[in-house]
Coordinates of C-alpha atoms and ligand atoms in Angstrom, one line a residue:
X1 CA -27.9 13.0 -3.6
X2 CA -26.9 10.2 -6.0
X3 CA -23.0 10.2 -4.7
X4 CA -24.7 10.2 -0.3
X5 CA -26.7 7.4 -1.5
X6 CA -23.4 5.3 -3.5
X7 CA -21.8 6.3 0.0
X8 CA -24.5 4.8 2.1
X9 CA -25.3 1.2 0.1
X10 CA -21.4 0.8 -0.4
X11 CA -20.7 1.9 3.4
X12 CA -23.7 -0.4 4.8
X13 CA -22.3 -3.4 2.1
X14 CA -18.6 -3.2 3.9
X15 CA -20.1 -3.1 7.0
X16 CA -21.9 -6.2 6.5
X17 CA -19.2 -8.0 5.8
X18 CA -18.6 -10.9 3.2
X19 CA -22.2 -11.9 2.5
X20 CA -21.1 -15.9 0.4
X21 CA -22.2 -19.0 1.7
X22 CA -18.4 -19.9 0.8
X23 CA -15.8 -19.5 -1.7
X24 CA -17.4 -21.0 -4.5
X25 CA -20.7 -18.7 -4.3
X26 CA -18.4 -15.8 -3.6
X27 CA -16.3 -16.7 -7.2
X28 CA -19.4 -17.0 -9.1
X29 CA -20.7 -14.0 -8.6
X30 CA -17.5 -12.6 -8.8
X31 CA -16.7 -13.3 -12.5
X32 CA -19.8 -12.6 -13.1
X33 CA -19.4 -9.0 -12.1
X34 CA -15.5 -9.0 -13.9
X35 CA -18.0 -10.1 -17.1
X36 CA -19.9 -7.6 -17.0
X37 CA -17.2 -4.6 -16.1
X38 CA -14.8 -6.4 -19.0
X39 CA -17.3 -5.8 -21.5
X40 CA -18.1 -2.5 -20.3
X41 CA -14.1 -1.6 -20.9
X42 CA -13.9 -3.2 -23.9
X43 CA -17.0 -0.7 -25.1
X44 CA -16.0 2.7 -23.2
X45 CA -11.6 2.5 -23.2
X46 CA -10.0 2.3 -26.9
X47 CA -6.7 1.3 -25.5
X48 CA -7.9 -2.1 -23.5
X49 CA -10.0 -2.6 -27.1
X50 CA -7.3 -2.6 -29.2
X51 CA -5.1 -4.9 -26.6
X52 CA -7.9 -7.1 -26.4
X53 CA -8.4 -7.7 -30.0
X54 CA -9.1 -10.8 -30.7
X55 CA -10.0 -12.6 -27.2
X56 CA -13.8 -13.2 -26.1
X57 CA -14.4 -11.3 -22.7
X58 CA -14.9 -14.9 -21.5
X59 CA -10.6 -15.3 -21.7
X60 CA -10.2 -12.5 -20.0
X61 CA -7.5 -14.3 -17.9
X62 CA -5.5 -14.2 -20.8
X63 CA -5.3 -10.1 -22.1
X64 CA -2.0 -8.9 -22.0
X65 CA -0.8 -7.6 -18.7
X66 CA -0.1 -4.1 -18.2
X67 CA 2.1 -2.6 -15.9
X68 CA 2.6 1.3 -14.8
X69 CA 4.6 2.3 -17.5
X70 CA 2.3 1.0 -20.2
X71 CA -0.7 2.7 -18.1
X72 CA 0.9 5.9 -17.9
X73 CA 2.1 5.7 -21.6
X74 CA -1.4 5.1 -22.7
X75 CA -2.8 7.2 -20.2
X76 CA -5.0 9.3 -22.9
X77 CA -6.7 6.2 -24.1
X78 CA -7.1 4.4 -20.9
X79 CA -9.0 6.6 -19.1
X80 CA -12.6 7.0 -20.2
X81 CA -13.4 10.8 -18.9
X82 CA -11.3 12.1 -22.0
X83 CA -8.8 13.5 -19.7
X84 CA -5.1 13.7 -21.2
X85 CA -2.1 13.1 -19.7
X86 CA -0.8 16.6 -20.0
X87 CA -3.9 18.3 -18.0
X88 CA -4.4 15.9 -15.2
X89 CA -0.4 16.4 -14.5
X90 CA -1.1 20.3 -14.9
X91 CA -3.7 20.2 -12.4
X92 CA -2.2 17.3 -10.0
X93 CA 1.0 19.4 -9.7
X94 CA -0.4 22.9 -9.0
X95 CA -2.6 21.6 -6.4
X96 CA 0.3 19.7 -4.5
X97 CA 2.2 22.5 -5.1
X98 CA 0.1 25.1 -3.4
X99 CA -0.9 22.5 -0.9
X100 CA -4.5 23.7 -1.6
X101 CA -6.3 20.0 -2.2
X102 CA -9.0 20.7 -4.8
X103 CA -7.5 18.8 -8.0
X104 CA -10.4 18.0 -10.3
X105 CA -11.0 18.5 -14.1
X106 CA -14.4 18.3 -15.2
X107 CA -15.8 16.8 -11.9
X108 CA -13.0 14.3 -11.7
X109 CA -10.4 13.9 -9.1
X110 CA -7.4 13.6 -10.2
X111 CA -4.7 12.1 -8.0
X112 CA -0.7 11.6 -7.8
X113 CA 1.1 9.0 -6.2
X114 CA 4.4 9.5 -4.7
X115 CA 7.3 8.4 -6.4
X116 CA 10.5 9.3 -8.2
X117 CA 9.8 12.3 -10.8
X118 CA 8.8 11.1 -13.7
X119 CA 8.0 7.3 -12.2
X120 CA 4.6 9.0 -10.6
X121 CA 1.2 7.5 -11.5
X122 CA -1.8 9.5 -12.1
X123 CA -5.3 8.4 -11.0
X124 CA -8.6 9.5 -11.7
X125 CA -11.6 9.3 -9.8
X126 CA -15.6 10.1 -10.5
X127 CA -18.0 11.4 -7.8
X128 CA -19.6 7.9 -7.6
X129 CA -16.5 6.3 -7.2
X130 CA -15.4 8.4 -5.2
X131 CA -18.7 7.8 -3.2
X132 CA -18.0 4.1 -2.9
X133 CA -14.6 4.4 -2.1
X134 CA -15.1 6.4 1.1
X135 CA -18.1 4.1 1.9
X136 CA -16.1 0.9 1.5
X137 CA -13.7 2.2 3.5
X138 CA -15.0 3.4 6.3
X139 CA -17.0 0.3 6.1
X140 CA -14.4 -1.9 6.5
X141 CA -12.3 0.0 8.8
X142 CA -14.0 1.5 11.4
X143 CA -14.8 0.0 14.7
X144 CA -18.5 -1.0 15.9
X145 CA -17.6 1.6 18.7
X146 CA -17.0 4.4 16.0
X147 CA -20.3 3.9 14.2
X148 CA -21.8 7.3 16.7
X149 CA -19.2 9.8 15.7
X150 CA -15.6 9.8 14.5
X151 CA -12.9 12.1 14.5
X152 CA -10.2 11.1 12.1
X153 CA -6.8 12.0 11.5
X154 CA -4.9 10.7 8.5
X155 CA -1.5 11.8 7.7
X156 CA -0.8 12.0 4.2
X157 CA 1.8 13.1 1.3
X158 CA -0.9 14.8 -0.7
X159 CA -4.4 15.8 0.7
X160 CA -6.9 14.8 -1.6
X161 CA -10.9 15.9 -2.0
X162 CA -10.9 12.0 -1.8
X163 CA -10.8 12.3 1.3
X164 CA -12.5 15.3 2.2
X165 CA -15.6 13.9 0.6
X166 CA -16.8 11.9 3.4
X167 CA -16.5 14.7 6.3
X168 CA -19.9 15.3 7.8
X169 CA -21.6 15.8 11.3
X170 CA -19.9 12.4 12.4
X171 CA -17.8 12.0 10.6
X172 CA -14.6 14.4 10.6
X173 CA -11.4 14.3 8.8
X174 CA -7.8 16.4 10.1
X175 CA -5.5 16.2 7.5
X176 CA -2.1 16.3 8.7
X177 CA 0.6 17.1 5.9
X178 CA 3.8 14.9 6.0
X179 CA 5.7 17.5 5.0
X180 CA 4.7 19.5 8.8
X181 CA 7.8 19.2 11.4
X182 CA 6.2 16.4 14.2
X183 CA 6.0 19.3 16.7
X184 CA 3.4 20.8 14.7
X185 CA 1.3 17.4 14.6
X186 CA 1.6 16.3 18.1
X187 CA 0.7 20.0 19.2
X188 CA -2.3 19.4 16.6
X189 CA -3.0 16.1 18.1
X190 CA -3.0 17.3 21.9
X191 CA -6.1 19.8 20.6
X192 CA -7.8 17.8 18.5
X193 CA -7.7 14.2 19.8
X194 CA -8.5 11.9 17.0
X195 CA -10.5 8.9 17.6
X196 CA -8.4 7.4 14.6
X197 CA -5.3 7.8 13.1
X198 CA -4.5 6.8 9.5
X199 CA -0.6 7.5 9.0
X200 CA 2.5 5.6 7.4
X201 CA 4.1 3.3 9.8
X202 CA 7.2 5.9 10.0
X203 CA 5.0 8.5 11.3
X204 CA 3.6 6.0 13.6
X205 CA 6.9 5.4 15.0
X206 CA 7.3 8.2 15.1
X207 CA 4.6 9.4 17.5
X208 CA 5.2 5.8 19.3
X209 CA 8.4 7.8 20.3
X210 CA 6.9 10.5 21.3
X211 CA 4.1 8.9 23.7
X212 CA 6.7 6.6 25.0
X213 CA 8.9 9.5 26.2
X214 CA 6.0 11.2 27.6
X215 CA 5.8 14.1 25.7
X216 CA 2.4 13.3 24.0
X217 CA -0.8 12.1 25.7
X218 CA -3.6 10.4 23.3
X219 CA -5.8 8.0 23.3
X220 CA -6.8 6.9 19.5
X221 CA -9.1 3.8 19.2
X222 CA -7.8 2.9 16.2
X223 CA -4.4 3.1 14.7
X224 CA -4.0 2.0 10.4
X225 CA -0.8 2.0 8.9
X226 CA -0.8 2.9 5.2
X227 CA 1.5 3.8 2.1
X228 CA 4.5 2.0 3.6
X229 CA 5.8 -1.4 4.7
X230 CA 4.7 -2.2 8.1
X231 CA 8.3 -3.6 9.1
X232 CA 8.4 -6.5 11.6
X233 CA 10.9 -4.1 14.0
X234 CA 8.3 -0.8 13.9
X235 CA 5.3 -3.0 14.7
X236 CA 5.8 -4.0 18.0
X237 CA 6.8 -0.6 19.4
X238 CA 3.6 1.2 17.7
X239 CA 1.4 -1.7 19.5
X240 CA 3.3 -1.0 22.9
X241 CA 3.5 2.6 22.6
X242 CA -0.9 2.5 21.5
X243 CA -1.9 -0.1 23.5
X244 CA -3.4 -2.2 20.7
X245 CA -2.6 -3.6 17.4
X246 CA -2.0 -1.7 14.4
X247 CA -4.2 -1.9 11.8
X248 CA -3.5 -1.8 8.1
X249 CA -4.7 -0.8 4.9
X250 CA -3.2 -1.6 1.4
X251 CA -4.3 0.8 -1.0
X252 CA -2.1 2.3 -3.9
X253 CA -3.3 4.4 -7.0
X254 CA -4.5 1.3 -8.7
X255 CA -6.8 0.6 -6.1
X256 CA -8.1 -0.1 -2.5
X257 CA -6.3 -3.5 -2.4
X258 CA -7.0 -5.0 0.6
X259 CA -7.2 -4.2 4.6
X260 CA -7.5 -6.1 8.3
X261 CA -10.5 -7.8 9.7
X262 CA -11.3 -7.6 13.3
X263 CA -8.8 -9.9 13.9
X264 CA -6.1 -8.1 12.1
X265 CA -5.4 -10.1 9.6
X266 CA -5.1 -8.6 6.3
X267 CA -7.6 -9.5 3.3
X268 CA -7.6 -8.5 -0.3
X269 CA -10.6 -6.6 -1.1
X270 CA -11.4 -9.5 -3.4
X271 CA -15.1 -8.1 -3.7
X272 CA -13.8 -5.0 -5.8
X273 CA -10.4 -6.6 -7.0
X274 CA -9.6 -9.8 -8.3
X275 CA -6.1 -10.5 -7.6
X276 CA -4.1 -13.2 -9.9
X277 CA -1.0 -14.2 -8.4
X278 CA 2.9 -15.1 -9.9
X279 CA 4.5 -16.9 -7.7
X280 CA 8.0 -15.9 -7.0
X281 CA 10.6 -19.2 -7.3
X282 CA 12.8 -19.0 -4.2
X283 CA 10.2 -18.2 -1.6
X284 CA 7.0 -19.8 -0.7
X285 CA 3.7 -18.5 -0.8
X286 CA 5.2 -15.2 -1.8
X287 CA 3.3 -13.5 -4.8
X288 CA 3.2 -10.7 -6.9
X289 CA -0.1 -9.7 -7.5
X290 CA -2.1 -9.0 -10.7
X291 CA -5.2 -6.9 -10.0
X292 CA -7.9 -6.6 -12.0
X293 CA -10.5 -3.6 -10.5
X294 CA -14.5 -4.3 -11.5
X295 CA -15.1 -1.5 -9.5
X296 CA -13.9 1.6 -11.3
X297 CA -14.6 2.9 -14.6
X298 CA -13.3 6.0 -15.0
X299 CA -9.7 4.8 -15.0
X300 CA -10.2 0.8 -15.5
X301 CA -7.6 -1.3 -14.3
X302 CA -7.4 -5.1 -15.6
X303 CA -4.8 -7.4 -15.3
X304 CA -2.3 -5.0 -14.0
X305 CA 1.1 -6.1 -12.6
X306 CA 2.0 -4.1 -9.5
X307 CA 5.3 -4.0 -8.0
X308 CA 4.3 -5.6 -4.4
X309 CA 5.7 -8.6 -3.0
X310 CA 2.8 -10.6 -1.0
X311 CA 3.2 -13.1 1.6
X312 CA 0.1 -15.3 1.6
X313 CA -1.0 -16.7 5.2
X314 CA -0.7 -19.9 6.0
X315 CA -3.8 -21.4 7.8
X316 CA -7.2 -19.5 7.5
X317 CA -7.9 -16.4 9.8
X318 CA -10.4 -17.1 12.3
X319 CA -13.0 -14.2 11.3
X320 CA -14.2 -16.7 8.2
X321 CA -14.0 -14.3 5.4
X322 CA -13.7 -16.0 2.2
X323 CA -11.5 -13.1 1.0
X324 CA -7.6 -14.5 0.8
X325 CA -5.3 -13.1 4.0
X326 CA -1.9 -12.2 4.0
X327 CA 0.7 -12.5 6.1
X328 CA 2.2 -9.1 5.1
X329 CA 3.1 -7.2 2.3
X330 CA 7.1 -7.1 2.4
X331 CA 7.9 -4.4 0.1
X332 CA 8.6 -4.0 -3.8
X333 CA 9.9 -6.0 -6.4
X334 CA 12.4 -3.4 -7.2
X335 CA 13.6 -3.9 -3.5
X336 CA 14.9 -7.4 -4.0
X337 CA 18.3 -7.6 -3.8
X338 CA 20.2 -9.2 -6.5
X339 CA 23.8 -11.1 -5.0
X340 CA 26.5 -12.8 -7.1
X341 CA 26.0 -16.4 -7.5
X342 CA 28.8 -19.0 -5.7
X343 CA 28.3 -21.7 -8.8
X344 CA 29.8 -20.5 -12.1
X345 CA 27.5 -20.1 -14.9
X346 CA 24.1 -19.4 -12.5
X347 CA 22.2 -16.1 -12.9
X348 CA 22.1 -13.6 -10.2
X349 CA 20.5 -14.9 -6.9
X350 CA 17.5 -12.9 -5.7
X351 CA 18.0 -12.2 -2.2
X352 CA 13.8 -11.2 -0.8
X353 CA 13.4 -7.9 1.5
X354 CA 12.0 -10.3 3.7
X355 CA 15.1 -12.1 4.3
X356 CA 17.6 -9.2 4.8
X357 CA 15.0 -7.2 7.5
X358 CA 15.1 -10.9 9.2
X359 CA 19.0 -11.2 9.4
X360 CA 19.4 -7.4 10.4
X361 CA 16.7 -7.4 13.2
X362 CA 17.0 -11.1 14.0
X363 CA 20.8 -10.3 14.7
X364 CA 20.1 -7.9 18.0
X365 CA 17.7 -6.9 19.8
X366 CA 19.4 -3.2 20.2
X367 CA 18.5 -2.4 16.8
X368 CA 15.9 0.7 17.1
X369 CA 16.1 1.6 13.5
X370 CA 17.8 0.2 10.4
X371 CA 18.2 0.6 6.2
X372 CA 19.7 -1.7 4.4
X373 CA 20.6 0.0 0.6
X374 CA 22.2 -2.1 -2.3
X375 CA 23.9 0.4 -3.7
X376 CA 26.2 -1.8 -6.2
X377 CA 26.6 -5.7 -7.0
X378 CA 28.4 -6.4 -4.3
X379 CA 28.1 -3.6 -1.9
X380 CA 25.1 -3.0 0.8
X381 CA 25.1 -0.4 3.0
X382 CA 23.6 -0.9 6.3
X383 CA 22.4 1.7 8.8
X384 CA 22.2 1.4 11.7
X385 CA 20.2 3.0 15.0
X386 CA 22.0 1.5 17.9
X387 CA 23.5 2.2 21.4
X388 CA 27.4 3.7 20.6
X389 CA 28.7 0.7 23.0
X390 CA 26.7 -1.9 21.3
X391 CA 27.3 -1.5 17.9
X392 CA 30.7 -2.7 17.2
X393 CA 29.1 -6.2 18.3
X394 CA 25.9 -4.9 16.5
X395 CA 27.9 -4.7 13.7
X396 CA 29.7 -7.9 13.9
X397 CA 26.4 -10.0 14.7
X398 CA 24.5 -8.9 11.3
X399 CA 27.7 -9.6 8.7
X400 CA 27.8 -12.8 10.4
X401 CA 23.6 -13.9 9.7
X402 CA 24.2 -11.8 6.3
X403 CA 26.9 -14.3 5.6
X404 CA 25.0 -17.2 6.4
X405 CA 21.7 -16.0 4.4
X406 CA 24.1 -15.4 1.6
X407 CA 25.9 -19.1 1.6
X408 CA 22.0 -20.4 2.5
X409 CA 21.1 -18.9 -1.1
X410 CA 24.3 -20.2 -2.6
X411 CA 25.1 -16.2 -3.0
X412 CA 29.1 -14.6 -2.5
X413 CA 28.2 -12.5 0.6
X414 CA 28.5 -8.9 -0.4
X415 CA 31.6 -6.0 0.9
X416 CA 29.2 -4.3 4.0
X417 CA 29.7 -0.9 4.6
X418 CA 28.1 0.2 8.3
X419 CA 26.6 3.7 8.6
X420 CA 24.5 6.0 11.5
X421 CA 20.9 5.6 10.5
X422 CA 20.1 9.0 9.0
X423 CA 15.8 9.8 8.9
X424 CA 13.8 10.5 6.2
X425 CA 13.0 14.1 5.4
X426 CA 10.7 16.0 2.7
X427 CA 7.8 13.6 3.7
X428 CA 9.6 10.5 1.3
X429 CA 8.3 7.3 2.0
X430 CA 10.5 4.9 4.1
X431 CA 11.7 1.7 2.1
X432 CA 13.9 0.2 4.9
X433 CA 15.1 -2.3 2.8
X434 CA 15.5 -0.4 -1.0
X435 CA 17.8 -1.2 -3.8
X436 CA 19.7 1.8 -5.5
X437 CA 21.1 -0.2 -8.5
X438 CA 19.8 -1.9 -11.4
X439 CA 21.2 -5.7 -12.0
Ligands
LIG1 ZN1 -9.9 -12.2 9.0

């Protein structure tokens, strides 16, 4: 009863939309709330009491950051259900292991994200959160014309009961695992005929392909991309191939980060996270952010570095909400490319996601998929999806604007090796641009 009510008031709050005169009202309340959860943390979580030692809940700003590693190396003490590290991985494992979605330890659901072995993150969620995540949500993302009744696919990794939670009479949720072959979802698709679909941008293009060619018929009102990098060369096609724009929600196990407004813009969920930004030098207005979560206690987040590079928006979206937009979110940190400097004596020269997709797609227009790995110092392989015919001039077109990025940055340009795009398999998530080496 308590967790359909949390749903409800959180569902009907998103709904509503941003409720601040403007962005001054909207900040005082704000750190008011962050006042309140900080001292709440500082009581219930040794770990963040011990960091904090010393510095009044009023500096807040200035705790120590904490990144994933330090999160999952104090896991024990972070968390304040008195879950170890040990059992929530015991538990978190077998479930995705058996595919049978019912992780939870003592009423807590416990969560893993996707990455490397041994680079995963764990999260834990309570019933009330849980409650007021799914209400926020939905909330935020589902159309006035969905409000009557809503059928819901979302293609994930890893179900969850996270997402089970909110099924009911109106709402229904298909989970469709990543790991299935695509025949197996676009036969599912045919029978079931979502209303929505929640799915990485890969699978996306995926089914894009598969409607264009004619071999799947569905009309979905609204399409979200999640989990990956919406890449400047997938988005067009999805839009074509749906008939609409593509929606987008940025969530990752430290939170439900931000989504798009009517207008599809994407705004931080700045009424659940505040989001510090560092500026990175060599790129305007791009950011990595620093969230701190006043909405979740069981597994408190504050001042938290992720690993996201954010593009900030220029000029204000048109909707009004006093919650910050982005451009787009361009990939990770660990994605920049790092390229031998031309003047002796500088450090490495960062060479930004953003700028390699640019001079690989802006290079032809007969590019209909593409990776581009750093795989050493000097050396980037790029694949390449492209006509036979076309691509020895392809080829010759992208070393040419990956020269002239690299003499723009005052970087040698690297030894290119060309290569047939090969896809994803095993469900991994799609980094199109992805560095394999450490500097
Ligand atoms: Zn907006």
């Amino acid at each position: 009863m308590k967790r359909a009510a949390g749903f409800l008031l959180h569902y009907l709050r998103a709904r509503r939309g941003p409720r601040w005169a403007d962005r001054a009202a909207f900040e005082r309340w704000r750190e008011a709330r962050i006042l309140r959860h900080i001292a709440r943390v500082r009581r219930e979580a040794p770990f963040y009491r011990e960091l904090w030692t010393g510095i009044a809940d009023s500096d807040w700003r200035i705790f120590p950051q904490i990144d994933k590693s330090v999160m999952m190396t104090n896991f024990d003490r972070l968390n304040t259900a008195g879950v170890s590290k040990a059992e929530a991985f015991a538990v978190a494992e077998a479930a995705e292991h058996s595919r049978d979605f019912k992780p939870a330890l003592r009423g807590i659901t416990v969560g893993l994200s996707s990455g490397t072995s041994g680079n995963r993150g764990l999260f834990l969620v309570s019933p009330e959160e849980q409650a007021a995540w799914a209400g926020t949500m939905l909330g935020k993302l589902l159309p006035v014309s969905l409000l009557g009744r809503c059928k819901i696919a979302f293609f994930l990794r890893a179900n969850s009961n996270l997402y089970e939670s909110v099924g009911g009479r109106r709402l229904s949720f298909g989970f469709y695992d990543l790991l299935d072959p695509l025949e197996r979802h676009t036969g599912r698709l045919r029978a079931e005929r979502p209303d929505l679909i929640a799915a990485p941008p890969s699978m996306l293009r995926a089914l894009a392909g598969e409607l264009l060619a004619g071999r799947l018929d569905i009309r979905p009102r609204r399409i979200i991309s999640v989990a990956e990098v919406l890449d400047p060369l997938d988005r067009p096609v999805i839009e074509r191939a749906f008939g609409q724009a593509v929606h987008q929600v940025y969530q990752c196990t430290e939170g439900f980060l931000g989504c798009t407004c009517a207008h599809g813009t994407l705004h931080l969920n700045e009424d659940i996270v505040y989001i510090e930004k560092e500026y990175v030098p060599g790129k305007p207005g791009t950011f990595v952010p620093i969230v701190t979560d006043f909405s979740r206690r069981t597994q408190p987040i504050v001042r938290y570095r992720l690993n996201d590079l954010l593009v900030e928006r220029a000029g204000p979206c048109p909707c009004g909400s006093p919650f910050t937009a982005i451009e787009r979110i361009e990939g990770r940190c660990d994605d920049i490319f790092y390229a031998s400097p031309l003047r002796q004596g500088a450090g490495p020269v960062a060479v930004y996601p953003d700028f390699v997709t640019r001079a690989i797609i802006g290079a032809s227009s007969e590019i209909e998929q593409y990776r581009a790995v750093q795989t050493a110092p000097d050396r980037w392989t790029i694949e390449l999806d492209v006509r036979c015919e076309a691509r020895p001039a392809v080829e010759t077109r992208i070393r040419q604007a990956i020269g002239a990025l690299c003499a723009r940055l005052g970087a040698a340009a690297p030894t290119l090796a060309f290569a047939p795009y090969a896809p994803l398999s095993g469900g991994r998530k799609l980094r199109r641009v992805e560095r394999r080496h450490t500097p």
